[in-house]
Coordinates of C-alpha atoms and ligand atoms in Angstrom, one line a residue:
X1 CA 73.8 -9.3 7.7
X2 CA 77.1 -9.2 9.5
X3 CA 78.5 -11.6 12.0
X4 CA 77.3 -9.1 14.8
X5 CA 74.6 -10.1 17.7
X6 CA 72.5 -12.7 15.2
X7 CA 70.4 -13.7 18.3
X8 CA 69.8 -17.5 17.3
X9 CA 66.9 -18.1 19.0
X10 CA 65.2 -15.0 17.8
X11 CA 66.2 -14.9 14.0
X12 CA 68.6 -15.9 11.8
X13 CA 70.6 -13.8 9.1
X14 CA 67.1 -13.9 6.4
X15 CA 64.2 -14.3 9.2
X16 CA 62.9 -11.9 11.7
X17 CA 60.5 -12.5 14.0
X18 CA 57.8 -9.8 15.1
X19 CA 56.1 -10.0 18.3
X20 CA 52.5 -10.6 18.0
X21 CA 49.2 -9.9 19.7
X22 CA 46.6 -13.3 19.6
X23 CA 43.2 -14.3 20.7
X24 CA 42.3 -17.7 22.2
X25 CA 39.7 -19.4 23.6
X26 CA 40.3 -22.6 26.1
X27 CA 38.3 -25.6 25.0
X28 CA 36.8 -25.9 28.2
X29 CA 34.0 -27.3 26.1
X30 CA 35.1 -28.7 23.4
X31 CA 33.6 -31.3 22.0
X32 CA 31.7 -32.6 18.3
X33 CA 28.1 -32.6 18.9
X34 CA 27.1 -31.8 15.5
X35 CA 28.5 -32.4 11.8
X36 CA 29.6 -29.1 9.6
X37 CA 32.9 -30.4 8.5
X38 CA 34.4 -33.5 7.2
X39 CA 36.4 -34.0 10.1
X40 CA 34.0 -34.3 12.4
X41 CA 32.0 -37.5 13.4
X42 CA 29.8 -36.8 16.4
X43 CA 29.2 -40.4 17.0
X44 CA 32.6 -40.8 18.7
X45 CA 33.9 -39.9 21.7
X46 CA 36.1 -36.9 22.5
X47 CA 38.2 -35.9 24.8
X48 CA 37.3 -32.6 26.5
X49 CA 40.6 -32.6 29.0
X50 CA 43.1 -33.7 26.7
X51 CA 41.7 -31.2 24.3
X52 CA 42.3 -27.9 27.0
X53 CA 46.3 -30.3 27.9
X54 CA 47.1 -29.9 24.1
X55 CA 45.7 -26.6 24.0
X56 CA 47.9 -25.1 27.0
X57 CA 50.5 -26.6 25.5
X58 CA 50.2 -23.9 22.3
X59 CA 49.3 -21.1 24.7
X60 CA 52.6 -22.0 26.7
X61 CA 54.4 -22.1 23.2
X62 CA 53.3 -18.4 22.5
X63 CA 54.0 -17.0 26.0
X64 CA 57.5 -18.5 25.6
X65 CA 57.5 -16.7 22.2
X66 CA 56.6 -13.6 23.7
X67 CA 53.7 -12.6 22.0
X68 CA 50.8 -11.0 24.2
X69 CA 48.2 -13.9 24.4
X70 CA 44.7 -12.3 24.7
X71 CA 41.8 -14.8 26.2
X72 CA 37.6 -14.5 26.0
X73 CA 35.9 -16.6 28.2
X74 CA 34.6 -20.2 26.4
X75 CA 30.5 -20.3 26.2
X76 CA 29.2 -23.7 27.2
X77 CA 27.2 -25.0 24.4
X78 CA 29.6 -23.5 21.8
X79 CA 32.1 -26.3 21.3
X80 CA 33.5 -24.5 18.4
X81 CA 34.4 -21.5 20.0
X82 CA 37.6 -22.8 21.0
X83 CA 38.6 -21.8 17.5
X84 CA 39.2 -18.3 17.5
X85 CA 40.2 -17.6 14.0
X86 CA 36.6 -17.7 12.9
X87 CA 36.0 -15.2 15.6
X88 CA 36.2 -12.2 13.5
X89 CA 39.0 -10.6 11.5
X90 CA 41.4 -7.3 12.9
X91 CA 43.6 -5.1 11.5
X92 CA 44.0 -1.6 12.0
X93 CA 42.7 -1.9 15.4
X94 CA 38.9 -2.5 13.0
X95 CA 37.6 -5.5 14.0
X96 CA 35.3 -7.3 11.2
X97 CA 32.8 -9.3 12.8
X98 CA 32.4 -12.3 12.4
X99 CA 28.7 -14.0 10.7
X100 CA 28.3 -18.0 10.4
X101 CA 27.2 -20.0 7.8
X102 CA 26.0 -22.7 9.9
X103 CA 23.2 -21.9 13.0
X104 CA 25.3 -24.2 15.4
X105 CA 28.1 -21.4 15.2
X106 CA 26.3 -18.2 15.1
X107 CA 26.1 -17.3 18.5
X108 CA 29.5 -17.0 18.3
X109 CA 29.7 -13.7 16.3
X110 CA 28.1 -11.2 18.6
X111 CA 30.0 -13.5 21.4
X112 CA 33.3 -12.0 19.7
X113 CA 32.0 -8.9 19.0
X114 CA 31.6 -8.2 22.3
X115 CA 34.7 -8.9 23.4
X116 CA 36.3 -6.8 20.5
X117 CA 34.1 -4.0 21.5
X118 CA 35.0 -4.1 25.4
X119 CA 39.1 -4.4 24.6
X120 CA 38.9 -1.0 22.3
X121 CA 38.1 -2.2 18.9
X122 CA 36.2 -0.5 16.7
X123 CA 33.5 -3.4 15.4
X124 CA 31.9 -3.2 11.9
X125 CA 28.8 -5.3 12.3
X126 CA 28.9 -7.8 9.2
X127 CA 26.0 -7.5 6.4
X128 CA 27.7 -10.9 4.7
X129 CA 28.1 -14.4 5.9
X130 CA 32.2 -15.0 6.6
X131 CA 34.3 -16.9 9.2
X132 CA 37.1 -14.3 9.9
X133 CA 40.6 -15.1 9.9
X134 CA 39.4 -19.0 9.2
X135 CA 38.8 -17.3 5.6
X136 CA 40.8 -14.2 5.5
X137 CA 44.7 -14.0 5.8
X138 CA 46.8 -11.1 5.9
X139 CA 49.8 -11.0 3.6
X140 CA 51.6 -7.7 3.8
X141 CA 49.6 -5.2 2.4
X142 CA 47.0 -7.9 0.6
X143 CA 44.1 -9.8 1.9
X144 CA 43.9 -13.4 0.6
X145 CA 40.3 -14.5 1.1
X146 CA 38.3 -18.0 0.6
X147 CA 35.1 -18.4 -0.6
X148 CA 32.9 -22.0 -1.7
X149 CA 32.4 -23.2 1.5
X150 CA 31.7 -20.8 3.9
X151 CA 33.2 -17.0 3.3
X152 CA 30.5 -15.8 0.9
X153 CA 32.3 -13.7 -1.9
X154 CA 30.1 -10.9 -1.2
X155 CA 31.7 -10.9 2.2
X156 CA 35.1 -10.1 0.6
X157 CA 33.6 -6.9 -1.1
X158 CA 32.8 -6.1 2.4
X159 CA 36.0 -6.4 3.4
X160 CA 37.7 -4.3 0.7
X161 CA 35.3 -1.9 1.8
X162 CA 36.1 -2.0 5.6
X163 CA 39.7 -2.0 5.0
X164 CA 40.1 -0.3 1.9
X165 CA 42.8 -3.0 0.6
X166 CA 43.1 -5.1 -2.2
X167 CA 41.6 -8.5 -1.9
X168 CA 42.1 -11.4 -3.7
X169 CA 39.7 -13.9 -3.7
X170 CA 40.3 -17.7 -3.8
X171 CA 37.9 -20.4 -4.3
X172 CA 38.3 -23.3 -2.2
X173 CA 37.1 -26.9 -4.4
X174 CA 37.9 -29.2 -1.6
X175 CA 35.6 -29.7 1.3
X176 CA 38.2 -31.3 3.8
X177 CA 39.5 -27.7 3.0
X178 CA 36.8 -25.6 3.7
X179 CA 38.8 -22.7 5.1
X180 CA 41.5 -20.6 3.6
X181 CA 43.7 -21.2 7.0
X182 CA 43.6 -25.1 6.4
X183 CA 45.4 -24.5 2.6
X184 CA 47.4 -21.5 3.0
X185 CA 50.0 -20.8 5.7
X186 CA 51.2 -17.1 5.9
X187 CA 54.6 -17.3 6.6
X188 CA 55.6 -13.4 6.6
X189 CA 54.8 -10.4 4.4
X190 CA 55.7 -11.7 1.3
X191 CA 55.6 -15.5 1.3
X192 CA 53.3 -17.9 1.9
X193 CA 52.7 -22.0 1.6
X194 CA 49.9 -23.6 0.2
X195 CA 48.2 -26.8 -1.0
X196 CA 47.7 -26.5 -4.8
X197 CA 44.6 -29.0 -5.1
X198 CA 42.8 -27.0 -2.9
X199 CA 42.2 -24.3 -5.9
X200 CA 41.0 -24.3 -8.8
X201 CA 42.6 -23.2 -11.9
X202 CA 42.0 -19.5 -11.6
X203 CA 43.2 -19.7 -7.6
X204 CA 46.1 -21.2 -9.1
X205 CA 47.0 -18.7 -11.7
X206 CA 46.6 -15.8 -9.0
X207 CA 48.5 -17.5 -6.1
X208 CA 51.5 -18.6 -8.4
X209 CA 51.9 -15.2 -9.8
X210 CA 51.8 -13.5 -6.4
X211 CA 53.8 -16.3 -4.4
X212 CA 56.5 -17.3 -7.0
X213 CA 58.5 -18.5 -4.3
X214 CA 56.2 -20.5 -2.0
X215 CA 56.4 -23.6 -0.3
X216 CA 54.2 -26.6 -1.9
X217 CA 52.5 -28.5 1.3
X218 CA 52.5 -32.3 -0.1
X219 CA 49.3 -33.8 0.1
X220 CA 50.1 -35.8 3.4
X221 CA 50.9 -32.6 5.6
X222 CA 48.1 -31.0 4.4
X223 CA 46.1 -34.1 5.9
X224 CA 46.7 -33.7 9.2
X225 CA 46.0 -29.8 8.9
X226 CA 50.0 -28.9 8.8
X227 CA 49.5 -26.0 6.7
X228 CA 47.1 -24.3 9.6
X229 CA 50.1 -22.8 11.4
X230 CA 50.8 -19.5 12.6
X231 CA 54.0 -17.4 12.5
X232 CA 55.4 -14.6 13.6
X233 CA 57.7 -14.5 10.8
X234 CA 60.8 -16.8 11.8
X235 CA 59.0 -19.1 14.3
X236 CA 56.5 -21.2 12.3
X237 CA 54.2 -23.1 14.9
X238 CA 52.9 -26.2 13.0
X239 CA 51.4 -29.8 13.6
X240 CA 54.3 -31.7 14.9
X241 CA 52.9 -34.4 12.0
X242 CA 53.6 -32.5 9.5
X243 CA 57.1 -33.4 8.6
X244 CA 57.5 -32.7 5.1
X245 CA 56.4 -28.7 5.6
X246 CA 58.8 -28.9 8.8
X247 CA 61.6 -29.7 6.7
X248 CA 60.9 -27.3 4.2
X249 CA 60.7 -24.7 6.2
X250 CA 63.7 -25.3 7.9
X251 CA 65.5 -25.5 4.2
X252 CA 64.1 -22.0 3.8
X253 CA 65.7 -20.5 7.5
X254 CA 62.0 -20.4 9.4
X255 CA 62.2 -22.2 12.6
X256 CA 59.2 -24.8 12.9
X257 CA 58.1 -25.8 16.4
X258 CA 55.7 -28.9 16.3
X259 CA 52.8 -29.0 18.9
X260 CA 50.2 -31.9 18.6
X261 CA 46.8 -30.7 19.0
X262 CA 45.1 -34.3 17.7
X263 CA 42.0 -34.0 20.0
X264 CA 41.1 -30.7 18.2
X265 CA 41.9 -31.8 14.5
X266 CA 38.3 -34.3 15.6
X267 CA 36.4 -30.9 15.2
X268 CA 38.4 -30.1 12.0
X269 CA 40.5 -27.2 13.6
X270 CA 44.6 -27.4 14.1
X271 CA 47.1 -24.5 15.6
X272 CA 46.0 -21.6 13.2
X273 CA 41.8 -22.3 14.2
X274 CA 43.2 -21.7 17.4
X275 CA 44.7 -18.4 17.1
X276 CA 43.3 -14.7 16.2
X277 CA 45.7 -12.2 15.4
X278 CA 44.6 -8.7 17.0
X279 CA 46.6 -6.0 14.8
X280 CA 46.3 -2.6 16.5
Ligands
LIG1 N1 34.3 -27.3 13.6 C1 34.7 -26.0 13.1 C2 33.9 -25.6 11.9 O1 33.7 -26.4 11.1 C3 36.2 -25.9 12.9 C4 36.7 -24.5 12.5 C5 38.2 -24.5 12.1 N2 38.6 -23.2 12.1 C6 39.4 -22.7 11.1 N3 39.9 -21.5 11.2 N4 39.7 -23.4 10.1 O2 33.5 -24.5 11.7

């Protein structure tokens, strides 16, 4: 790129960011009431207004970043819902709804679908268990999707069906990462970062051949769920714990902005749980 009008706080000379379209729900009531994860321990306490304070702090971050930040109303009783990504999974302006594996959460997919339908997507009612964009992740024209502890992989058929795209499935072998989005960042249409013991051997195999040049999470940032992060191609929002992947992505000409969303990491959930992307 020439010395022209680089705008540094929008790209640099290999990065460009892409204004983006999101979903999120305010915690207004959040809390761990049940167990479905290994994160979670309903015998202690959580903090319900801390949660929504670090939570409007990642909405402020991507309203500052310009990206059209979408909201459904929080169901009491539905603690989880404050974690969007499982809401369902868009692209093409189709919106693949969203069915739980666990009875706490189901509620939560005609919830989404509902709001889907009412802001002019078309929904495809699911005939598969599958957790949305907690599973499934978008990476140029491929769809990376998780299966083992929730996404079942007839669900991923479905979705090759729905979206007639290739899909590569991905089993996960580690329950503290139980969804794709907590061992796979996408950082734009060709690259990605990952956590390799999350896989197994044949995960491995197909993400190293596809991802020659991703980042390795160490084992540490993966821990305090740094590789659920969401970019918009140059802007990587991540845990602000997660040092290592914060470094590496700076080495790499991304541009990492930290938030700290601890209270929601207690229901297992970090920045990318957070956040659906809605791709008209
Ligand atoms: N407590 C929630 C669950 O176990 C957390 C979901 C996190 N979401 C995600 N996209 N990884 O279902």
């Amino acid at each position: 790129m020439s010395a022209i009008s680089p705008s540094p706080t929008v790209e640099n000379s290999t990065r460009s960011a892409t204004s983006r379209s999101v979903l999120m729900c305010r915690p207004d009531f959040f809390t761990v009431s049940y167990r479905i994860n290994p994160w979670m321990h309903p015998e202690e306490p959580t903090d319900t207004s801390l949660a929504v304070r670090q939570w409007e702090v990642l909405y402020r971050t991507y309203v500052d970043l310009g990206f059209d930040v979408r909201l459904i109303d929080p169901i009491e009783g539905l603690p989880d819902m404050v974690y969007a990504a499982n809401g369902g999974f868009i692209i093409d302006n189709i919106a693949y709804g969203a069915s739980f594996t666990y009875p706490e959460r189901q509620p939560e997919g005609p919830a989404y679908m509902d709001w889907f339908r009412d802001n002019g997507f078309e929904v495809r009612h699911p005939a598969n268990i599958n957790e949305g964009e907690g599973d499934f992740l978008l990476v140029g024209g491929v769809i990376l999707a998780g299966t083992g502890f929730r996404s079942t992989s007839n669900s991923h058929r479905e979705l090759a069906q729905v979206y007639g795209r290739e899909v590569v499935s991905l089993e996960l072998v580690n329950p503290d990462f139980y969804h794709l989005d907590t061992a796979i960042a996408v950082l734009d249409d060709t690259n990605i970062a990952y956590l390799e013991s999350a896989f197994n051997g044949k995960g491995l195999a197909r993400l190293r051949g596809l991802f020659p040049d991703a980042i390795i999470a160490t084992e540490e940032d993966a821990a305090v769920l740094g590789l659920n992060s969401f970019s918009d191609g140059y802007n990587v929002v991540i845990a602000s714990r997660a040092t290592d992947f914060e470094r590496q992505l700076r080495e790499r000409g991304y541009n990492p902005i930290g938030v700290d969303l601890s209270e929601l990491l207690l229901g297992g959930g970090g920045v990318k749980c957070c956040t659906l992307e809605l791709r008209r």
